Amino acid sequence: MLELLDPKDPMEIAVFSTKSYDRQFLDAAASNKHTLHYVEAQLTADTAVLARNADAVCVFVNDQVDDAVLQEFSSLGVGIVALRSAGFNNVDLTAAKRYGVVIARVPAYSPEAVSEHAVALMLSLDRNIHRAYARVREGNFALEGLLGFNLHGRTVGVVGTGRVGTGVAKIMTGFGCKLLAFDIRPNTACSEIGVEYVPLATLLEQSDIVTLHCPLTPETRHLIDADAVARMKHGAMLINTSRGAIVDTLAVVNGIKSGAIGHLGLDVYEEEAALFFDDKSDEVIRDDVFERLLTFPNVLVTGHQAFFTADALQAIADTTIANIDAFAKSGKPVYEVTQAT
Ligand code: NAD
């Protein structure tokens, strides 16, 4: 576990997109060293002003740390934005540098939480657990429509073999799968367990399950587009627990309609910022693409919960406070995000 430093000064920290579970774990990690101001609102150019009087701001994946927000923070005297996440695609790093706002993140809090969730999606979809759950509660014990396939002997293609992707590769090796991988920086930990690195096109053509674990960057935006779907083995399973925009959702909807994609498991969605992390059950959801996804029997969507284990929340809170402690002490967080990260 990360050592929490003794800060020079207590900091006033504005925590955006706060949920009850954030409070629980951050309060325990901060243990009265800093003053935490919890804000339920998502961070946007309109809500950035809620960080007035704060030395530090703490944000989550759908908070927009863009040019306008960073300019506002700089004028309010906010010195650091501490992300409660590994991904930082929601931050304009060039603007942060220009306005002198330091960005910190939690590079690895519990990759196993995300790896295990990706595998949970695979197993649920393969064996139709999501449908069986609803059927049995209705007294319907028919098996038609629940036919699965053995994972043993199947080929799994892992795109991005960092912490999460390597975890998935290890678990799937245990199931007796053949593992293919594509990464711009191959990982020896994967090669050592028998994972074979291949070009992306080969991975798409040969995998029964394609699982995405690369970050969202300009290069990976819509990595899975209509061409990629056309390359995939007919009826293959696609899993995305990484970032929504790695997948072109419309291309994937068309792939499901044509049968090119046999199963789809998503924990992330391109337009999730307007939907996820809140109870919308009393509202009319206006996102027709998202609603179309939910009509398919072979699609399973979870609302960005792959990280959501007690172990991970504890680690996120500890590292976030350690980042802020180190910044208070030395002007540098433990895990700074720079252009070169
Ligand atoms: P990581 O940095 O350890 O690994 C990412 C891997 O992707 C690296 O090996 C990197 O070389 C590779 N990569 C980068 N660009 C690539 C490209 N163009 N093509 C192929 N591979 C590429 O990150 P991680 O901890 O394994 O997390 C992976 C992603 O999972 C994060 O970027 C984040 O977006 C996502 N994530 C989601 C959740 C969730 O709750 N759903 C939680 C944590 C992380």
XYZ file of C-alpha atoms and ligand atoms in Angstrom:
385
model
C 0.000 0.000 0.000
C 1.147 3.520 -0.816
C 2.755 5.462 2.039
C 0.698 8.548 2.893
C 3.012 11.522 3.336
C 2.699 14.104 6.068
C 1.567 17.239 4.217
C 3.141 20.610 4.957
C -0.202 22.377 4.761
C -3.757 21.172 5.019
C -5.413 21.642 1.633
C -8.938 22.713 0.767
C -10.067 20.102 -1.748
C -13.169 20.403 -3.961
C -14.325 16.914 -4.923
C -16.520 16.869 -8.051
C -19.020 14.161 -9.106
C -19.169 12.949 -5.507
C -21.120 9.825 -4.632
C -21.680 8.368 -1.152
C -18.949 5.773 -1.744
C -16.391 8.486 -2.673
C -17.051 10.266 0.628
C -16.713 7.057 2.619
C -13.293 6.136 1.218
C -11.841 9.670 0.803
C -12.816 10.721 4.342
C -11.048 7.645 5.727
C -7.921 8.224 3.580
C -7.703 11.964 4.369
C -8.254 11.348 8.122
C -8.820 15.075 8.810
C -5.465 16.128 7.305
C -7.275 18.131 4.613
C -10.696 19.742 4.292
C -12.807 18.018 1.674
C -15.682 19.924 0.055
C -17.991 17.471 -1.670
C -19.775 18.634 -4.809
C -22.362 16.396 -6.466
C -22.201 18.267 -9.777
C -20.135 17.066 -12.696
C -17.246 19.384 -13.552
C -17.934 21.571 -16.591
C -17.072 25.144 -17.542
C -20.308 26.156 -15.743
C -19.572 24.342 -12.476
C -15.811 25.020 -12.275
C -16.522 28.090 -10.140
C -17.622 25.744 -7.319
C -13.886 25.208 -6.744
C -13.487 28.762 -5.423
C -11.386 28.748 -2.219
C -10.005 25.315 -3.128
C -6.271 24.580 -3.419
C -6.929 21.246 -5.065
C -9.701 19.710 -7.150
C -10.498 16.015 -7.305
C -12.352 14.660 -10.358
C -13.643 11.456 -11.942
C -13.813 10.054 -15.477
C -16.663 12.130 -16.903
C -15.589 15.472 -15.436
C -14.413 17.762 -18.234
C -10.994 19.217 -17.449
C -10.841 21.296 -20.633
C -9.259 24.623 -21.540
C -12.096 26.765 -20.114
C -12.164 24.806 -16.834
C -8.381 24.967 -16.410
C -8.344 28.707 -17.117
C -10.994 29.153 -14.403
C -9.023 26.968 -11.976
C -5.875 28.954 -12.632
C -7.680 32.220 -11.850
C -9.206 30.661 -8.695
C -5.739 29.565 -7.500
C -6.317 25.819 -7.838
C -2.851 24.242 -8.004
C -3.643 20.596 -8.713
C -6.335 18.456 -10.291
C -6.185 14.947 -8.826
C -7.974 12.354 -10.954
C -9.641 9.466 -9.146
C -8.915 7.362 -12.234
C -6.149 5.886 -14.362
C -7.439 7.247 -17.707
C -6.914 10.979 -18.328
C -8.478 11.408 -21.782
C -10.864 13.984 -20.230
C -7.953 16.367 -19.463
C -6.491 18.967 -21.845
C -2.840 18.500 -20.861
C -1.618 21.309 -23.114
C -3.985 23.758 -21.412
C -2.985 22.438 -17.966
C 0.656 23.192 -18.758
C -0.229 26.626 -20.130
C -2.190 27.592 -16.994
C 0.294 25.984 -14.590
C -2.192 23.494 -13.126
C -0.595 20.190 -12.096
C -2.477 17.000 -13.064
C -2.207 13.801 -11.035
C -3.837 10.399 -11.492
C -4.101 6.956 -9.944
C -2.206 4.829 -12.470
C -2.948 1.450 -10.932
C -5.491 0.969 -8.187
C -6.765 -2.488 -8.728
C -6.362 -3.670 -12.293
C -7.695 -7.039 -11.135
C -11.089 -5.401 -10.487
C -11.343 -4.394 -14.165
C -9.882 -7.661 -15.509
C -12.345 -9.683 -13.440
C -15.286 -7.563 -14.639
C -14.283 -8.065 -18.276
C -14.292 -11.825 -17.654
C -17.642 -11.548 -15.834
C -19.104 -9.955 -18.994
C -17.635 -12.753 -21.158
C -19.058 -15.517 -18.949
C -22.462 -13.855 -18.556
C -22.850 -13.315 -22.285
C -21.552 -16.733 -23.278
C -23.849 -18.625 -20.909
C -26.724 -16.108 -21.133
C -26.739 -15.566 -17.376
C -28.442 -12.175 -17.846
C -31.349 -13.852 -19.636
C -31.467 -16.905 -17.370
C -31.734 -14.681 -14.278
C -34.847 -12.945 -15.629
C -36.417 -16.146 -16.977
C -36.102 -18.211 -13.818
C -37.664 -15.441 -11.738
C -40.665 -15.616 -14.100
C -40.943 -19.379 -13.660
C -39.606 -19.974 -17.183
C -37.151 -22.849 -17.100
C -36.923 -23.410 -20.872
C -33.379 -23.653 -22.215
C -34.066 -22.496 -25.784
C -32.050 -19.362 -26.459
C -29.560 -20.008 -23.644
C -27.106 -22.153 -25.634
C -23.515 -21.187 -24.854
C -20.065 -22.299 -25.947
C -17.075 -23.635 -24.025
C -14.360 -21.060 -23.377
C -11.833 -23.891 -23.224
C -10.017 -24.069 -26.556
C -11.383 -20.736 -27.829
C -9.128 -17.880 -28.985
C -9.192 -14.626 -27.015
C -7.665 -11.462 -28.526
C -6.485 -8.857 -26.023
C -6.006 -5.330 -27.402
C -3.720 -3.487 -24.968
C -1.670 -5.696 -22.650
C -0.956 -3.307 -19.791
C -2.100 -4.024 -16.263
C -5.736 -4.865 -17.039
C -5.113 -6.660 -20.332
C -2.389 -8.815 -18.779
C -4.771 -9.725 -15.942
C -7.403 -10.815 -18.479
C -4.797 -12.815 -20.398
C -3.766 -14.641 -17.203
C -7.368 -15.485 -16.264
C -8.257 -16.652 -19.769
C -5.113 -18.797 -19.927
C -6.508 -20.528 -16.843
C -9.714 -21.268 -18.766
C -7.642 -23.089 -21.381
C -7.993 -20.414 -24.068
C -5.465 -19.553 -26.760
C -4.339 -15.947 -26.254
C -3.516 -13.454 -29.011
C -2.575 -9.850 -28.296
C -1.975 -6.553 -30.006
C -0.111 -3.694 -28.321
C 2.156 -0.934 -29.558
C 4.476 -1.948 -26.692
C 4.393 -5.740 -26.195
C 4.685 -6.891 -22.607
C 7.107 -9.692 -21.671
C 4.814 -10.705 -18.767
C 2.307 -11.750 -21.451
C 4.789 -13.435 -23.782
C 6.035 -15.463 -20.785
C 2.577 -16.996 -20.252
C 2.277 -17.942 -23.916
C 0.410 -14.937 -25.305
C 1.213 -14.485 -28.995
C 1.574 -10.920 -30.278
C 0.042 -10.433 -33.741
C -1.019 -7.443 -35.864
C -4.476 -6.061 -34.997
C -5.946 -7.338 -38.284
C -4.826 -10.918 -37.477
C -6.193 -10.648 -33.937
C -9.578 -9.509 -35.263
C -9.678 -12.265 -37.896
C -8.741 -15.121 -35.549
C -10.301 -14.307 -32.162
C -13.564 -15.748 -30.865
C -13.525 -13.051 -28.185
C -11.968 -9.603 -28.664
C -11.444 -7.658 -25.439
C -10.292 -4.016 -25.392
C -7.818 -2.761 -22.778
C -5.922 0.088 -24.457
C -6.368 3.731 -23.393
C -8.461 6.185 -25.416
C -6.044 8.225 -27.523
C -6.379 9.870 -30.954
C -4.970 6.592 -32.390
C -7.449 4.325 -30.588
C -10.607 6.446 -31.092
C -12.992 4.217 -33.096
C -10.325 1.501 -33.309
C -13.326 -0.799 -33.658
C -15.103 0.770 -36.624
C -17.070 -0.746 -39.518
C -13.858 -2.070 -41.148
C -12.727 -3.711 -37.920
C -16.173 -5.277 -37.413
C -16.021 -6.634 -40.969
C -12.616 -8.186 -40.192
C -13.813 -9.925 -37.042
C -14.591 -13.629 -37.081
C -18.305 -13.941 -37.882
C -20.289 -14.065 -34.633
C -17.347 -13.187 -32.380
C -17.804 -11.602 -28.944
C -16.621 -8.034 -28.342
C -15.913 -6.739 -24.830
C -15.084 -3.119 -23.978
C -14.241 -2.150 -20.404
C -11.725 0.484 -21.492
C -13.237 3.727 -22.821
C -16.434 4.080 -24.839
C -15.054 5.960 -27.830
C -12.610 3.150 -28.680
C -15.702 1.596 -30.250
C -17.791 3.237 -32.985
C -21.143 2.327 -31.436
C -23.169 2.633 -34.653
C -20.750 0.305 -36.470
C -21.162 -2.212 -33.671
C -24.979 -1.893 -33.688
C -24.879 -2.681 -37.416
C -22.522 -5.583 -36.678
C -25.002 -7.049 -34.189
C -27.888 -6.618 -36.629
C -25.970 -8.470 -39.348
C -24.749 -11.208 -36.996
C -21.099 -10.204 -37.517
C -20.929 -9.620 -33.770
C -22.433 -12.510 -31.814
C -22.180 -10.999 -28.332
C -21.374 -7.519 -27.059
C -20.348 -6.637 -23.508
C -19.858 -2.978 -22.668
C -18.926 -1.334 -19.401
C -18.226 1.960 -21.149
C -20.080 3.894 -23.835
C -19.115 6.796 -26.081
C -21.864 9.077 -24.784
C -21.860 7.768 -21.212
C -21.210 11.184 -19.638
C -24.892 12.046 -20.088
C -26.084 8.734 -18.605
C -23.801 6.840 -16.276
C -23.363 7.088 -12.494
C -26.883 8.503 -11.912
C -30.331 6.970 -11.430
C -32.228 7.776 -14.638
C -34.972 5.203 -14.099
C -37.705 7.871 -13.920
C -36.521 9.658 -17.048
C -37.081 9.162 -20.754
C -33.643 8.351 -22.152
C -33.219 10.262 -25.390
C -30.086 8.507 -26.623
C -31.542 6.289 -29.375
C -28.263 4.492 -30.097
C -27.893 3.475 -26.458
C -31.534 2.420 -26.240
C -31.151 0.352 -29.437
C -28.240 -1.493 -27.820
C -30.466 -2.469 -24.913
C -33.008 -4.153 -27.221
C -30.611 -6.921 -28.288
C -30.669 -10.202 -26.307
C -26.942 -10.719 -26.910
C -25.828 -7.347 -25.519
C -24.952 -6.754 -21.880
C -24.205 -3.234 -20.669
C -22.956 -2.245 -17.220
C -22.610 1.411 -16.254
C -18.839 1.852 -15.883
C -18.613 -0.351 -12.811
C -15.580 -2.476 -13.688
C -13.453 -0.540 -11.183
C -16.122 -0.697 -8.488
C -14.781 -2.959 -5.762
C -14.026 -2.004 -2.165
C -10.371 -2.894 -2.777
C -10.190 -0.512 -5.729
C -12.014 2.367 -4.000
C -9.668 2.073 -1.025
C -6.627 2.184 -3.317
C -8.044 5.103 -5.353
C -8.696 7.144 -2.201
C -5.262 6.357 -0.706
C -3.393 7.281 -3.891
C -5.481 10.425 -4.473
C -4.714 11.689 -0.965
C -1.040 10.664 -1.345
C -0.898 12.705 -4.590
C -2.339 15.736 -2.790
C -0.098 15.227 0.294
C 3.008 15.113 -1.903
C 1.859 18.191 -3.823
C 1.267 20.084 -0.543
C 4.750 19.127 0.623
C 6.844 19.515 -2.502
C 4.698 20.931 -5.314
C 4.859 17.546 -7.071
C 2.301 14.735 -6.773
C 3.392 11.111 -6.616
C 1.855 10.322 -10.008
C 1.964 13.417 -12.191
C 0.410 13.264 -15.649
C 2.508 14.981 -18.284
C 2.272 14.979 -22.064
C 4.798 12.160 -22.129
C 3.006 9.901 -19.609
P -2.064 0.439 -18.901
O -1.513 1.799 -19.181
O -1.405 -0.426 -17.888
O -2.129 -0.402 -20.269
C -2.571 0.128 -21.478
C -1.900 -0.650 -22.594
O -2.448 -0.185 -23.829
C -0.385 -0.446 -22.645
O 0.265 -1.688 -22.708
C -0.180 0.357 -23.918
O 1.046 0.088 -24.576
C -1.367 -0.111 -24.751
N -1.680 0.804 -25.848
C -1.552 2.147 -25.911
N -1.899 2.600 -27.127
C -2.254 1.509 -27.841
C -2.694 1.337 -29.178
N -2.817 2.369 -30.034
N -2.979 0.085 -29.590
C -2.820 -0.972 -28.752
N -2.394 -0.875 -27.489
C -2.127 0.357 -27.041
O -3.601 0.675 -18.539
P -4.541 -0.317 -17.698
O -4.408 -0.013 -16.249
O -4.332 -1.702 -18.180
O -5.985 0.204 -18.136
C -6.396 0.071 -19.482
C -7.561 1.023 -19.724
O -8.687 0.560 -18.978
C -7.341 2.454 -19.200
O -6.707 3.263 -20.180
C -8.732 2.945 -18.909
O -9.222 3.638 -20.048
C -9.547 1.652 -18.733
N -10.094 1.506 -17.374
C -11.427 1.288 -17.244
C -11.975 1.110 -15.991
C -13.448 0.823 -15.796
O -13.951 0.914 -14.663
N -14.181 0.427 -16.839
C -11.153 1.197 -14.857
C -9.792 1.408 -15.036
C -9.258 1.561 -16.298
